[in-house]
């Protein structure tokens, strides 16, 4: 996905989640942070980044990302 659409934030987020599941936290975080720089009007990348940080106990950073997700899509209850 990322090779075909390098500007697509959700594709980079999915790659980050795949690295997380594989146990490679450094690459996972790098891809999730890259996703924040890319096109994602729905806030999915911010929400996933926030969840990733929360799972690692980085709560203040997680809250900031989750708040940004809410700003992007205030009506989405899953954030």
XYZ file of C-alpha atoms in Angstrom:
79
model
C 0.000 0.000 0.000
C 2.687 2.488 0.971
C 4.674 1.950 -2.212
C 1.557 2.535 -4.308
C 0.322 5.515 -2.281
C 3.225 7.060 -0.321
C 1.075 10.075 0.627
C -1.653 7.959 2.237
C -1.521 8.181 6.042
C -3.707 5.152 6.779
C -1.440 2.919 4.651
C 1.600 4.010 6.664
C -0.401 3.448 9.859
C -1.250 -0.105 8.802
C 2.422 -0.779 8.115
C 3.235 0.552 11.593
C 0.655 -1.764 13.133
C 2.149 -4.703 11.231
C 5.587 -3.901 12.643
C 4.061 -3.609 16.103
C 2.485 -7.060 15.803
C 5.851 -8.405 14.637
C 7.471 -6.975 17.774
C 9.530 -4.271 16.046
C 8.538 -1.256 18.139
C 11.124 1.104 16.635
C 9.885 0.581 13.077
C 6.281 0.624 14.238
C 6.727 4.011 15.875
C 8.667 5.360 12.893
C 5.866 4.421 10.479
C 3.147 5.719 12.775
C 4.973 9.023 13.106
C 5.428 9.132 9.325
C 1.689 8.587 8.973
C 1.053 11.730 11.037
C 2.811 13.765 8.347
C 0.667 12.333 5.555
C -2.841 12.886 4.277
C -5.415 11.598 6.768
C -8.479 13.828 7.074
C -10.328 11.277 9.223
C -7.750 11.270 12.020
C -7.132 7.519 11.900
C -3.350 7.931 11.991
C -3.536 10.140 15.076
C -5.852 7.696 16.835
C -3.640 4.688 16.100
C -0.528 6.617 17.140
C -2.251 7.537 20.398
C -3.259 3.952 21.090
C 0.267 2.746 20.303
C 1.734 5.233 22.784
C -0.878 4.390 25.425
C -0.029 0.685 25.182
C 3.543 1.662 26.057
C 2.578 3.810 29.030
C 3.329 7.082 27.249
C 0.010 8.546 28.313
C 0.635 12.283 27.916
C 1.784 11.828 24.327
C -1.090 9.428 23.705
C -3.639 11.959 24.918
C -2.224 14.611 22.572
C -2.566 12.285 19.559
C -6.044 11.174 20.568
C -7.136 14.791 20.982
C -5.866 15.513 17.471
C -7.905 12.554 16.198
C -10.988 14.067 17.825
C -10.269 17.413 16.180
C -10.099 15.695 12.783
C -13.269 13.677 13.300
C -15.243 14.894 16.332
C -18.201 12.590 15.710
C -16.222 9.339 15.706
C -16.876 7.614 19.025
C -14.107 5.010 18.652
C -11.378 7.497 19.479
